[in-house]
Amino acid sequence: MNGGKVEAVEFGSYAWDAGIRADDVVLSVNNYPLRDWLDYLDKSYAKELLVIYYSTIVKQVVEKRILKAAGQPLGITFCTPVFDGLKVCANNCIFCFLQQTVPDLRPTLYIRDDDYRLSFLDGNYITLSNLNEDDLARITAQKLSPLYISVHSTDERIRRDMLRSSKELRPILFDLRFLSEHGIDLYIQIVVCPHFNDGESLRKTMLDLRNIQGIQKVAIVPVGLTKFREKCTDIKAFNRNNARDLINLVADIDGSKENAFFALADEFFLLADVDIPDANYYGDFELYDNGVGMLRDFIDDFQFELSQTNELKADIAINEVCILTGFAASYILEELFQLFYFKFGSRPKVCAVVNEFWGEMINVAGLLTGADIIKTIKDSALQSKLFLLPDSLLSRDGHLTLDGYTIREIELETGFQVKAIHTSGKALLDEFREERNE
Ligand code: SF4
């Protein structure tokens, strides 16, 4: 049955008074069949509603008329934002993470969504390759703005070679101009693969994108390569030299140090051994979730919170605490805890976990597995009693690592106390200092 499955209904709301309850299915509003939460929001705005739903209590379809002020919510939350099935991707990108993985990991890792509704709702990047005319018309009619779009290259031959889509691709510049002219704000990502879309191709892409008014910012991120690539296209990894070349090329086109239109992922600066830019470079950190500005945000947060810290917890042996993280962040943490040492005369240890599961080229904390963490703790000669981990390596509900371990299971396997903490400078310092009276 199409329609939205109800997760909860606010007690005393219009929906509650109309008899709608959890597990019912809302089929239509004002005779408009609901495809997703966006349709629901759009259609339930009116003041006179005819809501048709399937009631799990009376086990039949029920019609209810509801009168309310325009814009007042009905009081329903749904189990999922999309009611008619996720729009899945029609591509076979040369760098797709799903081709370089193994079975039996966390199920959400295998979702190949390319759904413009989740781009609007959750900031997921989409390629536009599976959009038809109706989808484009709906995006502009319902003003689904902003959208997050993977471009990779404006050279259509290169884009085709990278996406390897089963659909015939419309020129990406055509779609971007169309959306822009209809008032849709766009955030773009370019995943750069050396020898495919870097160098002169990247220069052309950047110059093309710069001319489209609706584009707010462009994230330039490096391709992620795991060790499971036997059947994949041969792609070279970024290293110190080509990361430096890329930083220089981007600076050549957009040398801005403030609110950069083309913003480079943190990983390029780490690889190139170049200082992470100041916070001004990242504007309002709009591309944070894409690894653009995370480190600067963490560094500034840590330094500010350290400056506000005067007293450490009496009951904690700081030098018996060890922070586990990926190689990428470990150098930064080492430097930050040196500042901590200068202030307090002791400091926790920092230990980089080797990513044996995915291969050493994957060096971010968010992709560490429970097995690698267990191995690191067992092998550790650091004599620590408490191990802290960033919660970014756990599922959204904070429960499981990628390979299905709970924190409790890691503790039982290793015999040490382990704690996952929020990935911020403040959360990290809160582990060591006395609570402050704000
Ligand atoms: S769009 Fe490309 S990278 Fe994303 S899921 Fe599809 S094939 Fe993989």
Short mmCIF file of C-alpha atoms and ligand atoms in Angstrom, two decimals:
data_model
loop_
_atom_site.label_atom_id
_atom_site.label_comp_id
_atom_site.label_asym_id
_atom_site.label_seq_id
_atom_site.Cartn_x
_atom_site.Cartn_y
_atom_site.Cartn_z
CA MET A 1 0.00 0.00 0.00
CA ASN A 2 1.50 3.38 -1.01
CA GLY A 3 1.32 6.26 1.43
CA GLY A 4 3.20 7.25 4.57
CA LYS A 5 3.40 4.88 7.53
CA VAL A 6 2.79 6.85 10.72
CA GLU A 7 5.47 6.64 13.36
CA ALA A 8 3.75 8.78 16.01
CA VAL A 9 0.87 11.21 16.44
CA GLU A 10 1.04 14.10 18.86
CA PHE A 11 -1.58 13.71 21.58
CA GLY A 12 -4.41 16.26 21.15
CA SER A 13 -3.29 17.32 17.64
CA TYR A 14 -5.64 17.55 14.62
CA ALA A 15 -4.45 14.14 13.45
CA TRP A 16 -5.08 12.68 16.90
CA ASP A 17 -8.61 14.08 16.99
CA ALA A 18 -9.18 12.63 13.51
CA GLY A 19 -8.37 9.17 14.91
CA ILE A 20 -4.98 8.70 13.20
CA ARG A 21 -2.58 6.58 15.24
CA ALA A 22 0.92 5.06 14.99
CA ASP A 23 1.21 2.34 12.31
CA ASP A 24 -1.69 3.76 10.26
CA VAL A 25 -0.89 4.69 6.65
CA VAL A 26 -1.79 8.15 5.33
CA LEU A 27 -2.74 7.61 1.69
CA SER A 28 -3.75 11.03 0.40
CA VAL A 29 -4.47 14.60 1.40
CA ASN A 30 -7.13 16.47 -0.59
CA ASN A 31 -7.19 13.52 -3.01
CA TYR A 32 -3.49 13.92 -3.73
CA PRO A 33 -1.66 10.59 -3.24
CA LEU A 34 1.38 11.15 -1.05
CA ARG A 35 4.76 10.09 -2.44
CA ASP A 36 6.83 11.43 0.44
CA TRP A 37 6.98 13.76 3.40
CA LEU A 38 7.45 16.74 1.07
CA ASP A 39 4.07 16.07 -0.56
CA TYR A 40 2.57 15.73 2.89
CA LEU A 41 3.98 19.11 4.01
CA ASP A 42 2.87 20.78 0.78
CA LYS A 43 -0.67 19.37 0.75
CA SER A 44 -1.39 19.60 4.47
CA TYR A 45 -0.67 23.35 4.53
CA ALA A 46 -4.26 24.24 3.48
CA LYS A 47 -6.96 25.00 6.04
CA GLU A 48 -9.53 22.51 4.74
CA LEU A 49 -8.27 18.98 4.38
CA LEU A 50 -9.67 15.65 3.33
CA VAL A 51 -7.29 13.06 4.78
CA ILE A 52 -7.65 9.46 3.63
CA TYR A 53 -5.77 6.89 5.69
CA TYR A 54 -5.72 3.21 6.39
CA SER A 55 -6.53 2.59 10.04
CA THR A 56 -4.84 -0.39 11.67
CA ILE A 57 -7.44 -0.21 14.46
CA VAL A 58 -10.60 -0.63 12.34
CA LYS A 59 -8.63 -2.32 9.53
CA GLN A 60 -10.15 -0.26 6.74
CA VAL A 61 -9.65 2.94 4.79
CA VAL A 62 -11.04 5.97 6.64
CA GLU A 63 -11.86 9.48 5.29
CA LYS A 64 -11.71 12.46 7.64
CA ARG A 65 -12.33 16.15 7.05
CA ILE A 66 -10.11 18.46 9.09
CA LEU A 67 -10.51 22.23 9.51
CA LYS A 68 -7.53 24.19 10.83
CA ALA A 69 -5.61 27.41 10.27
CA ALA A 70 -3.48 27.39 7.09
CA GLY A 71 0.05 26.23 7.87
CA GLN A 72 -0.81 24.62 11.20
CA PRO A 73 0.76 21.16 11.46
CA LEU A 74 -1.42 18.07 11.77
CA GLY A 75 0.87 16.47 14.36
CA ILE A 76 2.05 13.39 12.43
CA THR A 77 5.59 12.05 12.18
CA PHE A 78 6.31 9.35 9.60
CA CYS A 79 8.57 6.30 9.78
CA THR A 80 10.49 7.34 6.64
CA PRO A 81 10.71 10.58 4.64
CA VAL A 82 10.06 8.72 1.36
CA PHE A 83 6.85 6.70 0.94
CA ASP A 84 7.13 5.31 -2.60
CA GLY A 85 10.61 3.79 -2.42
CA LEU A 86 14.05 5.31 -2.64
CA LYS A 87 15.22 6.53 -6.07
CA VAL A 88 18.34 4.46 -6.59
CA CYS A 89 21.33 5.37 -8.66
CA ALA A 90 21.63 4.37 -12.31
CA ASN A 91 25.40 4.77 -12.37
CA ASN A 92 28.43 2.61 -11.94
CA CYS A 93 31.00 5.23 -10.97
CA ILE A 94 34.64 4.25 -11.35
CA PHE A 95 35.30 5.31 -7.75
CA CYS A 96 32.09 4.01 -6.17
CA PHE A 97 32.68 2.93 -2.60
CA LEU A 98 30.16 0.09 -3.05
CA GLN A 99 32.43 -1.61 -5.55
CA GLN A 100 35.35 -1.53 -3.16
CA THR A 101 33.72 -3.09 -0.16
CA VAL A 102 32.85 -6.52 1.21
CA PRO A 103 29.51 -8.07 2.25
CA ASP A 104 28.08 -8.24 5.78
CA LEU A 105 28.86 -4.74 7.00
CA ARG A 106 26.31 -2.28 8.37
CA PRO A 107 23.35 -2.48 5.90
CA THR A 108 23.10 1.30 5.39
CA LEU A 109 26.56 1.18 3.72
CA TYR A 110 25.08 -0.61 0.72
CA ILE A 111 22.29 1.85 -0.06
CA ARG A 112 22.75 3.30 -3.56
CA ASP A 113 20.41 6.23 -3.19
CA ASP A 114 20.42 8.99 -5.77
CA ASP A 115 17.21 10.62 -4.60
CA TYR A 116 16.69 14.37 -5.02
CA ARG A 117 14.28 14.34 -2.07
CA LEU A 118 17.02 13.15 0.29
CA SER A 119 19.37 15.66 -1.25
CA PHE A 120 16.98 18.39 -0.14
CA LEU A 121 16.12 16.82 3.21
CA ASP A 122 19.47 15.36 4.31
CA GLY A 123 22.11 17.01 2.10
CA ASN A 124 22.92 13.78 0.20
CA TYR A 125 24.80 14.34 -3.04
CA ILE A 126 22.96 13.30 -6.22
CA THR A 127 24.15 13.02 -9.83
CA LEU A 128 20.91 14.09 -11.62
CA SER A 129 21.39 11.16 -14.02
CA ASN A 130 18.10 9.50 -12.98
CA LEU A 131 15.96 12.66 -13.08
CA ASN A 132 13.22 12.93 -15.69
CA GLU A 133 11.31 16.01 -16.82
CA ASP A 134 8.64 15.47 -14.15
CA ASP A 135 11.24 15.36 -11.39
CA LEU A 136 12.81 18.59 -12.59
CA ALA A 137 9.37 20.22 -12.79
CA ARG A 138 8.57 19.08 -9.26
CA ILE A 139 11.86 20.38 -7.85
CA THR A 140 11.15 23.83 -9.22
CA ALA A 141 7.41 23.82 -8.37
CA GLN A 142 8.00 22.77 -4.74
CA LYS A 143 11.17 24.89 -4.54
CA LEU A 144 13.33 22.04 -3.24
CA SER A 145 16.28 24.25 -2.48
CA PRO A 146 19.14 23.80 -1.76
CA LEU A 147 20.21 20.63 -3.58
CA TYR A 148 23.59 18.91 -3.31
CA ILE A 149 24.97 17.73 -6.64
CA SER A 150 27.95 15.62 -7.70
CA VAL A 151 29.38 17.05 -10.91
CA HIS A 152 32.92 15.61 -11.17
CA SER A 153 33.45 17.15 -14.61
CA THR A 154 31.66 19.49 -17.00
CA ASP A 155 33.46 17.78 -19.88
CA GLU A 156 30.68 15.37 -20.87
CA ARG A 157 33.04 12.72 -22.18
CA ILE A 158 34.93 12.63 -18.88
CA ARG A 159 31.71 12.73 -16.87
CA ARG A 160 30.31 9.81 -18.89
CA ASP A 161 33.51 7.82 -18.39
CA MET A 162 33.42 8.45 -14.65
CA LEU A 163 29.70 7.86 -14.01
CA ARG A 164 29.27 4.96 -16.45
CA SER A 165 25.54 5.53 -16.19
CA SER A 166 22.92 3.21 -17.67
CA LYS A 167 20.91 6.34 -18.55
CA GLU A 168 21.58 8.76 -21.34
CA LEU A 169 23.04 11.77 -19.59
CA ARG A 170 21.77 15.28 -20.22
CA PRO A 171 24.62 17.79 -20.23
CA ILE A 172 25.24 18.65 -16.59
CA LEU A 173 25.61 22.37 -17.34
CA PHE A 174 22.14 22.34 -18.90
CA ASP A 175 20.57 20.91 -15.72
CA LEU A 176 22.56 23.18 -13.41
CA ARG A 177 21.54 26.28 -15.38
CA PHE A 178 17.89 25.15 -15.43
CA LEU A 179 17.80 24.66 -11.66
CA SER A 180 19.69 27.86 -11.03
CA GLU A 181 17.35 29.89 -13.27
CA HIS A 182 14.41 28.52 -11.28
CA GLY A 183 15.79 29.75 -7.98
CA ILE A 184 17.28 26.50 -6.68
CA ASP A 185 20.49 26.99 -4.68
CA LEU A 186 23.13 24.40 -5.46
CA TYR A 187 26.03 22.95 -3.51
CA ILE A 188 28.41 21.01 -5.75
CA GLN A 189 30.98 18.33 -5.12
CA ILE A 190 33.79 17.28 -7.41
CA VAL A 191 35.40 13.95 -6.49
CA VAL A 192 38.85 14.24 -8.05
CA CYS A 193 40.50 11.12 -9.47
CA PRO A 194 44.10 11.70 -10.63
CA HIS A 195 44.47 11.35 -14.41
CA PHE A 196 40.70 11.42 -14.94
CA ASN A 197 39.29 14.79 -13.93
CA ASP A 198 42.24 16.69 -12.44
CA GLY A 199 44.60 19.14 -14.16
CA GLU A 200 43.20 21.01 -17.17
CA SER A 201 39.89 19.15 -16.92
CA LEU A 202 39.41 20.40 -13.37
CA ARG A 203 40.35 23.91 -14.46
CA LYS A 204 37.64 23.84 -17.15
CA THR A 205 35.08 22.42 -14.71
CA MET A 206 35.83 25.17 -12.21
CA LEU A 207 35.60 27.93 -14.80
CA ASP A 208 32.27 26.54 -16.06
CA LEU A 209 30.80 26.27 -12.58
CA ARG A 210 31.91 29.75 -11.62
CA ASN A 211 29.49 31.17 -14.17
CA ILE A 212 26.35 29.58 -12.76
CA GLN A 213 24.62 31.93 -10.40
CA GLY A 214 22.71 29.45 -8.26
CA ILE A 215 25.86 27.64 -7.20
CA GLN A 216 26.67 28.59 -3.62
CA LYS A 217 29.87 26.60 -3.13
CA VAL A 218 31.89 23.78 -4.62
CA ALA A 219 33.59 21.09 -2.51
CA ILE A 220 36.66 19.55 -4.10
CA VAL A 221 37.35 16.18 -2.47
CA PRO A 222 39.87 13.40 -3.15
CA VAL A 223 38.79 9.95 -4.31
CA GLY A 224 38.73 7.37 -1.50
CA LEU A 225 40.42 4.08 -2.38
CA THR A 226 40.13 0.91 -0.30
CA LYS A 227 42.20 -2.25 -0.74
CA PHE A 228 39.25 -4.10 -2.33
CA ARG A 229 39.85 -2.88 -5.88
CA GLU A 230 40.88 -5.99 -7.86
CA LYS A 231 37.94 -5.66 -10.24
CA CYS A 232 37.86 -1.87 -10.30
CA THR A 233 39.24 0.73 -12.69
CA ASP A 234 42.85 1.53 -11.93
CA ILE A 235 42.85 4.88 -10.12
CA LYS A 236 45.95 6.43 -8.61
CA ALA A 237 45.77 7.75 -5.08
CA PHE A 238 46.61 11.31 -4.11
CA ASN A 239 50.05 11.82 -2.60
CA ARG A 240 52.04 14.78 -1.34
CA ASN A 241 53.03 15.98 -4.82
CA ASN A 242 49.75 15.77 -6.69
CA ALA A 243 47.85 17.10 -3.65
CA ARG A 244 50.16 20.15 -3.75
CA ASP A 245 49.60 20.53 -7.50
CA LEU A 246 45.87 20.47 -6.96
CA ILE A 247 45.99 23.03 -4.14
CA ASN A 248 48.02 25.32 -6.42
CA LEU A 249 45.66 24.85 -9.36
CA VAL A 250 42.62 25.71 -7.25
CA ALA A 251 44.42 28.74 -5.76
CA ASP A 252 45.23 29.87 -9.30
CA ILE A 253 41.52 30.12 -10.13
CA ASP A 254 40.16 31.04 -6.72
CA GLY A 255 42.81 32.28 -4.33
CA SER A 256 40.26 33.53 -1.80
CA LYS A 257 41.13 33.13 1.83
CA GLU A 258 37.63 34.11 2.91
CA ASN A 259 34.47 32.16 2.21
CA ALA A 260 36.07 30.32 -0.69
CA PHE A 261 33.72 29.44 -3.54
CA PHE A 262 35.88 26.41 -4.37
CA ALA A 263 36.75 24.83 -1.02
CA LEU A 264 39.22 21.97 -0.70
CA ALA A 265 38.67 18.95 1.52
CA ASP A 266 40.79 18.77 4.67
CA GLU A 267 42.52 15.66 3.38
CA PHE A 268 44.33 17.59 0.62
CA PHE A 269 46.02 19.84 3.17
CA LEU A 270 47.05 16.86 5.31
CA LEU A 271 48.43 14.97 2.33
CA ALA A 272 50.26 17.99 0.99
CA ASP A 273 51.58 18.88 4.43
CA VAL A 274 50.19 22.38 4.07
CA ASP A 275 48.60 24.34 6.95
CA ILE A 276 44.84 23.94 7.34
CA PRO A 277 43.28 27.29 6.32
CA ASP A 278 41.78 29.69 8.86
CA ALA A 279 38.08 29.50 9.71
CA ASN A 280 37.40 32.45 7.37
CA TYR A 281 38.19 30.22 4.40
CA TYR A 282 35.20 28.00 5.22
CA GLY A 283 32.57 30.76 5.54
CA ASP A 284 29.68 29.23 7.47
CA PHE A 285 31.16 25.72 7.14
CA GLU A 286 28.37 24.74 4.73
CA LEU A 287 30.43 21.84 3.35
CA TYR A 288 31.45 20.48 6.76
CA ASP A 289 29.72 17.10 6.27
CA ASN A 290 31.80 16.55 3.15
CA GLY A 291 35.07 16.76 5.09
CA VAL A 292 35.61 20.43 4.22
CA GLY A 293 36.45 22.38 7.38
CA MET A 294 36.03 19.61 9.97
CA LEU A 295 39.63 19.86 11.13
CA ARG A 296 39.65 23.65 11.37
CA ASP A 297 36.43 23.53 13.33
CA PHE A 298 37.89 20.92 15.69
CA ILE A 299 41.20 22.78 16.16
CA ASP A 300 39.51 26.11 16.89
CA ASP A 301 36.98 24.51 19.21
CA PHE A 302 39.71 22.67 21.12
CA GLN A 303 41.92 25.75 21.46
CA PHE A 304 39.03 27.90 22.64
CA GLU A 305 37.86 25.31 25.16
CA LEU A 306 41.43 24.78 26.37
CA SER A 307 41.75 28.52 27.00
CA GLN A 308 38.59 28.28 29.15
CA THR A 309 39.87 25.30 31.14
CA ASN A 310 41.50 25.95 34.48
CA GLU A 311 41.02 22.80 36.47
CA LEU A 312 41.31 19.13 35.62
CA LYS A 313 39.27 16.37 37.19
CA ALA A 314 40.92 15.18 40.39
CA ASP A 315 39.92 11.55 39.92
CA ILE A 316 41.45 10.94 36.49
CA ALA A 317 45.01 9.89 35.67
CA ILE A 318 45.36 11.85 32.43
CA ASN A 319 48.42 9.96 31.24
CA GLU A 320 46.53 6.66 31.51
CA VAL A 321 44.01 7.79 28.91
CA CYS A 322 44.59 7.04 25.24
CA ILE A 323 42.70 8.58 22.33
CA LEU A 324 42.31 6.28 19.34
CA THR A 325 41.74 7.84 15.95
CA GLY A 326 42.63 7.55 12.26
CA PHE A 327 46.04 8.59 10.94
CA ALA A 328 44.59 11.72 9.35
CA ALA A 329 43.55 13.30 12.66
CA SER A 330 46.29 11.82 14.86
CA TYR A 331 48.92 14.42 13.89
CA ILE A 332 46.55 17.25 14.67
CA LEU A 333 45.59 15.71 18.03
CA GLU A 334 49.26 15.26 18.93
CA GLU A 335 49.86 18.98 18.38
CA LEU A 336 46.74 19.99 20.31
CA PHE A 337 47.62 17.82 23.28
CA GLN A 338 51.09 19.32 23.32
CA LEU A 339 49.35 22.62 24.10
CA PHE A 340 47.40 20.81 26.80
CA TYR A 341 50.70 19.55 28.22
CA PHE A 342 52.20 23.04 28.28
CA LYS A 343 49.26 24.20 30.36
CA PHE A 344 48.77 21.25 32.72
CA GLY A 345 52.05 19.32 32.74
CA SER A 346 50.48 16.03 31.71
CA ARG A 347 48.56 14.81 28.70
CA PRO A 348 46.73 11.79 27.32
CA LYS A 349 48.30 9.62 24.65
CA VAL A 350 47.19 9.63 21.03
CA CYS A 351 47.30 6.43 19.02
CA ALA A 352 46.54 6.13 15.30
CA VAL A 353 44.68 2.93 14.42
CA VAL A 354 46.04 1.25 11.29
CA ASN A 355 43.10 0.59 8.99
CA GLU A 356 43.86 -3.00 8.09
CA PHE A 357 40.27 -3.66 7.14
CA TRP A 358 39.96 -1.13 4.29
CA GLY A 359 43.67 -0.68 3.66
CA GLU A 360 46.07 2.01 4.79
CA MET A 361 44.92 4.53 2.20
CA ILE A 362 41.73 4.96 4.23
CA ASN A 363 42.94 7.06 7.14
CA VAL A 364 39.85 8.78 8.51
CA ALA A 365 38.46 7.87 11.94
CA GLY A 366 34.90 7.43 10.64
CA LEU A 367 35.85 4.29 8.68
CA LEU A 368 37.67 2.42 11.46
CA THR A 369 36.29 -1.02 12.28
CA GLY A 370 35.82 -2.70 15.64
CA ALA A 371 38.31 -5.44 14.71
CA ASP A 372 41.09 -2.92 13.98
CA ILE A 373 40.34 -1.05 17.19
CA ILE A 374 40.48 -4.26 19.22
CA LYS A 375 43.78 -5.22 17.61
CA THR A 376 45.27 -1.78 18.32
CA ILE A 377 44.22 -1.88 21.97
CA LYS A 378 45.52 -5.43 22.47
CA ASP A 379 48.84 -4.66 20.76
CA SER A 380 49.20 -1.36 22.53
CA ALA A 381 52.19 -1.00 24.80
CA LEU A 382 50.85 2.35 25.97
CA GLN A 383 49.72 1.14 29.39
CA SER A 384 46.48 3.03 29.18
CA LYS A 385 43.43 2.20 31.25
CA LEU A 386 40.80 4.16 29.34
CA PHE A 387 40.52 4.36 25.55
CA LEU A 388 38.47 7.15 23.97
CA LEU A 389 37.04 6.81 20.46
CA PRO A 390 35.26 9.32 18.21
CA ASP A 391 31.55 8.48 17.89
CA SER A 392 31.80 9.17 14.13
CA LEU A 393 32.84 5.53 13.68
CA LEU A 394 29.54 4.30 15.10
CA SER A 395 26.16 3.95 13.40
CA ARG A 396 23.76 6.89 13.60
CA ASP A 397 22.14 5.50 16.73
CA GLY A 398 25.61 5.36 18.32
CA HIS A 399 25.43 1.61 18.70
CA LEU A 400 27.54 -0.35 16.20
CA THR A 401 30.89 -0.09 14.43
CA LEU A 402 30.96 -0.80 10.68
CA ASP A 403 31.69 -4.48 11.33
CA GLY A 404 29.00 -4.79 13.99
CA TYR A 405 30.81 -4.41 17.34
CA THR A 406 29.25 -2.56 20.26
CA ILE A 407 31.52 -0.58 22.60
CA ARG A 408 30.70 -3.12 25.32
CA GLU A 409 31.91 -5.95 23.08
CA ILE A 410 35.17 -4.10 22.42
CA GLU A 411 35.60 -3.74 26.20
CA LEU A 412 34.96 -7.44 26.76
CA GLU A 413 37.37 -8.45 23.98
CA THR A 414 40.17 -6.21 25.22
CA GLY A 415 39.57 -6.09 28.97
CA PHE A 416 39.94 -2.29 28.96
CA GLN A 417 37.49 0.52 29.53
CA VAL A 418 36.43 2.06 26.19
CA LYS A 419 34.24 5.10 25.65
CA ALA A 420 32.91 6.74 22.47
CA ILE A 421 32.66 10.52 22.63
CA HIS A 422 31.25 13.19 20.35
CA THR A 423 33.76 14.41 17.76
CA SER A 424 34.42 17.93 19.01
CA GLY A 425 37.14 19.71 20.93
CA LYS A 426 34.69 20.53 23.69
CA ALA A 427 33.52 16.94 24.15
CA LEU A 428 37.12 15.77 24.25
CA LEU A 429 38.19 18.31 26.88
CA ASP A 430 35.07 17.59 28.94
CA GLU A 431 36.57 14.15 29.59
CA PHE A 432 39.46 15.72 31.47
CA ARG A 433 38.24 18.87 33.14
CA GLU A 434 36.01 19.82 36.01
CA GLU A 435 32.53 20.89 35.00
CA ARG A 436 32.37 24.61 34.49
CA ASN A 437 29.55 26.80 35.76
CA GLU A 438 28.39 28.54 32.57
S1 SF4 B 1 26.26 7.67 -7.83
FE1 SF4 B 1 28.18 6.61 -8.26
S2 SF4 B 1 29.27 6.68 -6.32
FE2 SF4 B 1 27.12 7.11 -5.85
S3 SF4 B 1 26.20 5.13 -5.37
FE3 SF4 B 1 25.90 5.48 -7.55
S4 SF4 B 1 27.61 4.47 -8.54
FE4 SF4 B 1 28.16 4.71 -6.39
#
